XYZ file of C-alpha atoms in Angstrom:
548
model
C 84.193 147.393 136.879
C 81.780 144.269 136.118
C 84.155 142.456 133.740
C 87.136 142.809 136.164
C 84.632 140.813 138.807
C 83.396 138.795 136.901
C 86.914 137.381 134.884
C 88.669 137.282 139.268
C 85.105 135.183 139.965
C 85.981 133.025 137.002
C 89.706 132.709 138.070
C 89.003 132.065 141.681
C 86.587 129.390 140.654
C 88.940 127.557 138.214
C 91.744 128.052 141.030
C 89.483 125.758 143.413
C 87.720 123.094 141.184
C 91.432 120.824 140.819
C 90.628 120.728 144.766
C 87.262 119.416 144.820
C 88.039 117.553 141.555
C 86.612 113.705 142.270
C 89.071 110.711 141.185
C 89.217 106.757 140.968
C 91.260 104.430 142.799
C 91.938 100.674 141.572
C 93.669 98.848 144.659
C 94.914 94.780 144.502
C 95.325 93.261 148.294
C 98.901 90.811 146.544
C 100.910 91.492 143.588
C 100.763 87.821 143.208
C 97.961 85.093 143.097
C 97.739 81.474 142.714
C 95.112 79.231 141.229
C 95.321 75.633 140.592
C 95.064 74.841 136.211
C 92.264 73.281 135.321
C 89.593 75.849 137.136
C 87.935 78.950 136.890
C 89.912 81.912 139.069
C 88.527 85.162 140.389
C 90.924 87.641 140.754
C 89.913 90.279 142.809
C 90.476 94.157 142.666
C 88.944 97.064 144.681
C 87.437 100.281 142.868
C 87.271 103.239 144.947
C 85.587 106.484 143.500
C 85.104 109.774 145.104
C 82.288 110.734 142.496
C 79.189 111.760 144.673
C 77.016 109.711 141.921
C 77.912 106.515 139.251
C 79.967 107.087 136.893
C 80.580 105.813 133.791
C 84.124 104.456 132.584
C 85.589 101.855 130.543
C 87.705 98.846 131.866
C 91.094 98.131 130.228
C 92.658 94.483 131.156
C 95.853 93.169 129.233
C 96.658 89.978 130.166
C 100.270 88.432 128.934
C 100.441 84.881 129.476
C 104.140 83.157 129.625
C 104.765 79.670 128.559
C 107.316 76.891 128.580
C 106.970 73.543 127.033
C 109.084 71.532 125.086
C 112.168 73.178 125.513
C 110.729 76.318 123.577
C 109.267 79.712 125.233
C 106.562 82.203 124.189
C 104.264 84.547 125.383
C 101.242 86.061 124.330
C 99.517 89.113 124.970
C 96.078 90.695 124.647
C 93.734 93.515 125.284
C 90.360 93.927 126.789
C 87.388 96.223 126.858
C 84.411 96.908 128.732
C 82.038 99.596 129.776
C 82.031 99.743 133.674
C 79.853 101.515 135.970
C 81.599 103.336 138.504
C 79.330 103.611 142.130
C 80.233 105.964 144.862
C 82.566 104.728 147.316
C 84.404 101.424 147.826
C 83.025 98.080 145.689
C 84.522 94.649 145.126
C 85.175 93.460 142.179
C 86.695 90.426 140.293
C 87.893 89.371 136.531
C 87.933 85.770 135.325
C 91.304 83.668 133.966
C 91.460 80.319 133.122
C 94.141 77.738 131.778
C 93.779 74.491 131.962
C 97.543 73.944 131.547
C 100.527 75.147 134.191
C 101.017 78.806 132.781
C 101.723 82.344 134.209
C 99.575 85.725 133.096
C 100.786 89.099 134.125
C 97.943 91.458 134.487
C 97.355 95.130 134.331
C 93.965 97.104 135.280
C 93.312 100.387 133.541
C 90.295 102.469 133.531
C 88.939 105.205 131.762
C 86.232 108.201 132.708
C 85.953 111.822 132.471
C 85.363 114.523 134.764
C 84.401 118.285 134.604
C 85.091 117.696 130.479
C 88.503 115.893 130.903
C 90.457 112.428 130.128
C 91.461 110.450 132.580
C 92.862 107.024 133.583
C 93.925 105.305 136.456
C 96.328 102.251 135.994
C 96.902 99.559 138.167
C 100.763 98.055 138.400
C 101.592 94.967 136.940
C 100.516 91.959 139.310
C 100.854 88.114 137.958
C 98.312 85.081 138.121
C 100.017 81.741 138.777
C 98.205 78.529 137.370
C 100.205 75.649 139.408
C 99.376 71.492 138.187
C 98.464 70.674 142.608
C 95.305 71.588 143.680
C 96.051 71.781 147.576
C 95.660 76.237 147.824
C 93.173 76.854 150.350
C 89.706 78.370 149.821
C 89.864 82.028 148.131
C 87.425 84.549 148.043
C 84.059 84.455 146.227
C 84.174 81.014 146.168
C 87.822 81.041 143.958
C 90.587 78.160 145.150
C 92.823 80.363 145.525
C 95.710 80.950 148.072
C 95.279 83.147 151.603
C 99.026 84.440 150.228
C 101.263 84.280 147.790
C 104.760 83.475 149.114
C 106.509 86.872 149.236
C 103.864 88.800 147.780
C 101.178 89.332 150.052
C 102.377 92.112 152.073
C 102.870 93.685 149.253
C 99.732 95.789 148.034
C 99.304 97.540 145.036
C 97.900 100.907 144.527
C 96.678 102.832 141.051
C 98.432 106.129 139.899
C 96.272 108.561 137.758
C 96.717 110.867 135.074
C 95.343 113.164 132.439
C 94.429 111.608 129.085
C 95.123 114.305 126.485
C 93.951 113.289 122.513
C 97.401 113.924 120.094
C 97.049 117.795 118.503
C 94.919 119.517 121.152
C 95.336 123.284 121.014
C 95.087 125.907 122.671
C 93.776 129.095 122.510
C 95.570 131.920 122.294
C 92.836 134.198 124.248
C 92.731 132.628 127.998
C 88.700 134.475 128.541
C 87.953 132.251 125.286
C 89.562 128.947 126.550
C 87.564 129.394 130.185
C 84.041 130.093 128.146
C 84.832 127.256 126.243
C 85.618 124.616 129.424
C 82.975 125.957 130.729
C 80.488 125.306 128.036
C 82.403 121.992 128.042
C 81.256 121.480 131.436
C 77.939 121.868 130.879
C 77.471 119.069 128.490
C 79.490 116.779 130.442
C 77.207 117.532 133.064
C 74.663 116.928 131.130
C 75.766 113.592 129.943
C 76.599 111.948 132.931
C 73.366 112.603 134.274
C 71.849 110.745 131.697
C 74.215 107.984 131.956
C 74.055 107.887 135.538
C 70.562 107.630 135.314
C 70.835 104.894 132.819
C 73.242 103.171 134.452
C 72.018 103.207 138.269
C 69.918 99.998 137.798
C 72.831 98.262 136.742
C 75.679 98.847 139.551
C 75.849 96.756 142.428
C 77.289 96.994 145.327
C 76.802 100.744 145.379
C 75.101 101.596 148.049
C 73.463 104.532 146.109
C 69.452 104.774 145.677
C 68.045 105.659 142.510
C 66.133 108.788 141.539
C 62.625 108.707 141.283
C 61.424 108.409 137.773
C 58.438 108.456 135.712
C 57.014 105.358 133.213
C 58.441 106.669 130.274
C 62.206 106.919 131.819
C 61.974 103.347 134.120
C 60.896 102.282 130.516
C 63.937 103.498 128.152
C 66.531 102.946 131.677
C 64.951 99.229 131.444
C 66.262 98.818 127.798
C 69.637 100.537 127.520
C 70.144 98.195 130.799
C 69.346 95.274 128.488
C 71.244 96.600 126.262
C 73.948 97.360 128.270
C 73.878 93.675 130.156
C 73.867 92.170 126.400
C 77.107 94.106 124.883
C 78.597 92.694 128.126
C 77.962 89.365 127.726
C 78.824 89.490 124.205
C 82.330 91.078 124.869
C 82.670 88.485 127.281
C 82.427 85.951 124.897
C 84.437 86.776 122.241
C 87.340 87.044 124.674
C 87.053 83.660 126.074
C 86.721 82.710 122.251
C 90.153 84.851 121.779
C 91.842 83.530 124.911
C 90.754 79.828 123.705
C 91.765 80.635 119.839
C 95.472 81.617 121.545
C 96.093 78.872 123.571
C 94.619 76.322 120.862
C 97.496 77.662 118.753
C 100.203 77.863 120.905
C 99.460 74.137 122.253
C 100.134 73.155 118.740
C 102.826 75.068 118.011
C 104.771 73.638 121.276
C 104.233 70.066 119.636
C 105.179 71.211 116.064
C 107.449 68.818 114.787
C 109.405 71.596 112.542
C 109.803 74.441 115.334
C 111.021 71.510 117.562
C 113.591 70.353 115.180
C 115.283 73.654 114.480
C 114.673 74.392 118.567
C 117.228 71.551 119.015
C 119.546 71.803 116.436
C 120.301 75.444 117.350
C 120.740 74.012 120.943
C 123.396 71.603 119.748
C 124.743 74.658 118.076
C 124.940 76.434 121.624
C 122.122 79.013 120.937
C 119.994 79.575 123.684
C 116.229 80.700 123.285
C 115.788 84.171 124.855
C 112.817 85.626 124.033
C 109.468 83.968 122.296
C 106.044 84.798 121.135
C 103.000 83.659 118.958
C 99.680 86.164 117.923
C 96.707 85.130 116.445
C 95.800 87.268 113.906
C 92.444 84.751 113.614
C 91.343 81.405 114.101
C 94.020 78.791 113.204
C 96.386 82.062 111.576
C 99.382 83.993 113.213
C 103.032 84.597 113.902
C 105.349 83.200 115.820
C 108.579 84.517 116.566
C 111.300 83.745 119.067
C 114.982 85.277 119.827
C 118.695 83.325 120.253
C 122.148 84.309 121.872
C 124.841 81.530 122.092
C 127.844 82.601 124.303
C 130.033 84.283 121.737
C 126.662 87.024 122.137
C 126.121 85.977 118.600
C 122.674 86.879 118.171
C 120.069 84.781 115.721
C 116.002 85.334 115.174
C 113.460 82.792 113.814
C 110.311 84.093 112.064
C 107.494 81.669 110.923
C 104.326 81.985 109.462
C 100.588 79.488 110.825
C 98.548 79.132 108.159
C 95.237 76.544 109.008
C 96.555 75.698 112.477
C 100.289 74.473 110.913
C 103.567 76.237 110.673
C 104.372 76.709 106.808
C 107.498 77.928 107.202
C 110.622 79.358 109.157
C 112.739 81.751 109.053
C 116.190 81.753 110.775
C 118.141 84.800 110.210
C 121.752 86.282 111.608
C 124.076 88.859 110.611
C 126.826 86.740 111.865
C 128.024 82.642 110.966
C 124.650 81.070 110.743
C 124.671 77.259 111.808
C 123.828 75.059 109.058
C 122.217 71.375 109.048
C 124.857 69.114 109.071
C 123.675 67.407 105.541
C 125.310 70.410 104.581
C 128.303 70.476 106.883
C 129.197 67.193 105.861
C 128.619 67.961 101.906
C 132.241 67.549 100.366
C 130.596 70.497 97.467
C 129.825 72.466 100.641
C 133.411 71.821 102.352
C 135.150 72.630 99.317
C 133.288 75.809 98.141
C 133.709 77.537 101.618
C 137.433 76.356 101.794
C 138.377 77.799 98.738
C 136.400 81.530 99.813
C 138.302 81.058 102.924
C 141.820 80.811 101.588
C 140.849 83.795 99.140
C 139.952 85.960 102.238
C 136.112 85.968 102.157
C 135.483 85.843 106.246
C 131.020 84.630 106.578
C 129.259 87.862 107.497
C 125.518 86.422 108.510
C 123.322 84.463 106.077
C 118.794 83.222 106.320
C 117.409 80.194 106.555
C 113.990 79.592 105.042
C 112.711 76.221 106.222
C 109.408 74.451 105.115
C 108.615 70.967 105.836
C 110.220 69.458 102.606
C 112.885 72.010 101.679
C 115.275 74.067 102.941
C 117.214 76.775 101.326
C 120.266 78.399 103.014
C 121.913 82.371 101.760
C 125.553 82.476 103.456
C 127.086 85.780 102.974
C 130.341 86.505 102.641
C 132.899 89.733 102.084
C 136.642 90.195 102.177
C 138.430 93.471 103.905
C 138.274 95.223 99.963
C 135.016 94.715 100.058
C 134.085 92.294 97.624
C 130.837 89.951 98.279
C 130.453 86.239 97.766
C 127.304 84.433 98.494
C 127.029 80.411 99.055
C 123.058 79.217 98.062
C 122.352 75.310 98.766
C 118.958 73.506 98.742
C 118.054 71.151 101.216
C 115.125 68.656 100.509
C 114.203 66.531 102.306
C 117.280 66.127 104.410
C 119.299 65.683 101.007
C 121.547 68.301 99.417
C 120.342 68.860 96.090
C 122.804 71.961 95.343
C 125.242 73.904 96.332
C 126.809 77.126 94.193
C 128.250 79.936 94.909
C 127.795 83.623 93.241
C 130.864 86.067 93.528
C 131.185 89.844 92.441
C 133.866 91.219 90.134
C 137.025 91.464 92.030
C 138.214 94.492 90.485
C 137.908 97.536 92.402
C 135.776 100.627 91.857
C 138.082 103.045 91.961
C 139.190 101.570 88.681
C 136.253 102.257 87.421
C 136.098 105.532 88.459
C 139.661 106.403 86.971
C 138.454 104.708 83.671
C 135.152 106.597 83.541
C 137.400 110.136 84.296
C 139.439 108.955 81.505
C 136.678 108.883 79.255
C 135.279 112.260 80.523
C 138.838 113.587 80.092
C 139.219 112.551 76.279
C 135.875 113.472 75.578
C 136.648 117.497 76.532
C 139.952 117.428 74.874
C 138.092 116.267 71.575
C 135.636 118.868 72.240
C 137.764 121.541 73.062
C 140.381 120.635 69.832
C 137.040 120.929 67.089
C 136.011 123.964 68.768
C 139.203 125.713 68.690
C 140.382 124.048 64.654
C 135.884 125.225 63.533
C 136.606 129.574 65.031
C 140.140 129.111 63.953
C 138.774 127.858 60.360
C 141.932 125.552 60.039
C 141.584 122.410 58.607
C 143.523 119.857 60.686
C 145.919 117.672 58.779
C 145.198 113.996 57.767
C 146.790 111.975 59.414
C 149.232 109.325 57.974
C 147.901 105.938 57.108
C 148.452 103.511 60.071
C 150.328 100.470 58.881
C 149.509 97.123 61.105
C 152.480 94.688 61.010
C 152.010 91.284 60.802
C 151.973 89.440 64.482
C 154.651 86.753 64.764
C 151.940 84.061 65.828
C 154.737 81.533 66.929
C 156.921 84.237 68.718
C 154.329 85.625 70.773
C 152.821 82.106 71.702
C 155.912 80.900 72.906
C 156.720 83.918 74.959
C 153.307 82.995 77.140
C 154.882 79.590 77.950
C 158.402 80.994 78.657
C 156.214 83.090 81.176
C 154.530 79.696 82.346
C 157.441 78.180 83.380
C 159.510 81.173 84.739
C 156.386 81.103 87.181
C 156.764 77.595 87.707
C 160.139 78.191 89.127
C 159.025 81.073 90.734
C 156.775 78.980 92.825
C 153.740 81.075 91.020
C 151.481 78.042 90.060
C 148.242 80.728 89.501
C 150.659 82.681 87.260
C 151.606 79.694 85.225
C 148.012 78.300 84.814
C 147.067 81.731 83.412
C 149.965 82.279 81.066
C 149.184 78.788 79.447
C 145.435 79.411 79.054
C 146.209 82.496 77.288
C 148.660 81.142 75.452
C 146.288 78.694 74.249
C 143.486 81.317 73.056
C 146.462 83.415 71.554
C 147.191 80.856 69.047
C 143.805 79.374 67.821
C 142.495 82.954 67.998
C 145.126 83.866 65.445
C 145.685 80.734 63.164
C 142.276 79.930 62.897
C 140.144 83.332 62.766
C 141.020 86.952 62.988
C 142.043 87.586 66.184
C 139.051 88.801 68.217
C 138.393 85.221 69.843
C 138.755 85.190 73.566
C 136.274 83.629 75.657
C 136.391 80.147 75.883
C 133.509 79.225 74.261
C 134.233 81.506 71.134
C 137.568 79.557 70.809
C 135.844 75.880 71.341
C 133.604 77.178 68.491
C 136.308 78.281 66.125
C 138.136 74.724 66.260
C 135.374 73.424 65.457
C 134.279 74.767 62.661
C 138.164 73.986 61.867
C 137.811 70.435 62.097
C 140.083 70.035 65.340
C 139.917 67.960 67.651
C 138.550 69.934 71.504
C 138.597 67.565 73.679
C 142.410 69.023 74.920
C 141.747 71.935 74.265
C 137.995 72.419 76.715
C 140.451 70.024 79.369
C 142.997 72.451 79.269
C 141.529 75.948 79.430
C 138.715 75.161 81.802
C 141.213 73.491 84.325
C 143.000 77.112 84.281
C 139.879 79.319 84.746
C 139.103 77.048 87.556
C 142.718 77.808 88.982
C 143.082 81.832 87.785
C 139.137 82.227 89.759
C 140.251 80.300 92.434
C 137.982 77.678 92.486
C 140.170 74.534 92.569
C 144.057 75.139 93.300
C 146.805 73.812 90.639
C 149.832 71.750 90.265
C 153.328 72.182 88.798
C 153.358 69.038 87.788
C 150.214 69.447 85.763
C 151.355 72.526 84.496
C 154.416 71.932 83.396
C 152.364 68.933 81.759
C 150.108 71.635 79.865
C 153.034 73.394 78.570
C 154.118 70.470 76.789
C 151.123 69.857 75.164
C 150.225 73.660 74.100
C 154.011 72.990 72.658
C 153.145 70.275 70.902
C 149.811 71.494 69.540
C 150.827 74.536 68.043
C 154.181 72.224 66.260
C 151.422 70.278 64.902
C 148.919 73.287 64.120
C 151.005 75.970 62.682
C 149.538 76.659 59.382
C 151.855 76.859 56.142
C 153.556 80.221 55.649
């Protein structure tokens, strides 16, 4: 019976405890504050605590600075935290901000504290702190130059909301009485810690109105040492915070004046792109990254990423999944114009690209593809404003299904051969010997003339590309079979074979190079040139036909 009474007592105690739980509330009288640039601003906020004694919490504040200069907009975010004594009742507090240039800060305040063995956070909604160039503001609280009202926001007080912070991976006990015991033990330990913290922080708290408990000499000495250490730590945190803010602002000012970044921003504006977002993040003094997002009237997006080293923007990378604007020096280059025109005539469409920009060099890779899935890339290099090279790399146009079919055919033939071998092995029957294969001699002149006739027929039908292909095949076939074994096929092999036999390769190289350019859509041919090639090849055949 006594266990049941004890269990009921514990349940009633825990059920009534939340109603008696203490709370911490943050308040701000305005949702926007205005200060003159170049002066130190103290932004007030109120901390209300229902704790009967001083509690020790952690004040966390996040600052997001938005700034626009030279047509480039960026935002910088930083978070800071410091130990904060929470006095009973209501206490006035302030955070200190400053900016030499006009800017807007978005501020978020959050107070972390513990109560009854649990972690809580009280978060104040975001409010703005604006620094303006004029200095006609009225004298604000605590001696700061602050307007008594911010237009449209003076009647918008803010109040924080509180929630419990649960650590990740926290597990619940399967036995409710074991869980109650665990919570009671945690409460006892927490109360002991809070008592020690309150005794050590009462001397440092201000505006609380609470009186210190009597202390002996040893406790007073210990508390004075802890207060001194806490004050030194807060001073160090404030110095680090101010230095970080100064480093971030210095880096942002240098990026706003960076010639490479401003030039890229101007080029994108001329191409119809408008900046939608931008940010600068600081890794350490003089180092960080810069990023920006752009969009044009067609809703085509472009992202910009940069690396900052030694206060200098070393590299910028612009990327897009659609068409990519290129510098005017490249757009006016004849090689680039011819390359893009050939790809477009072959059915290629641009699908994206990247630009890697450094102070002296710009590398541009533009991706193209066809509806059938063939890819191509135009790679360009610009050094000191001059186009150095324009190259195109195109995939083999043979469809994937063709390769799959060849592989399947090889596998099928291999399986058939293996099955035949196994069958003859089981039957112990030796396959009949195949009759020797007789190779009939090839009429070289006849086959060469057939290729040339095919070329003439293609010209009559208007198939200029096929005429160049057949002409090149005729010349390759004739030289390969009259001056070699017939295995030479590529242009380099044909030219090497002709040189070994003492034949002048000038006419051969000219015809084969032009046929290859037209065949792979790198140049346009004409019927007059194709007819001239056919005549030159017939003359060459007549002069170099070997004696029978």
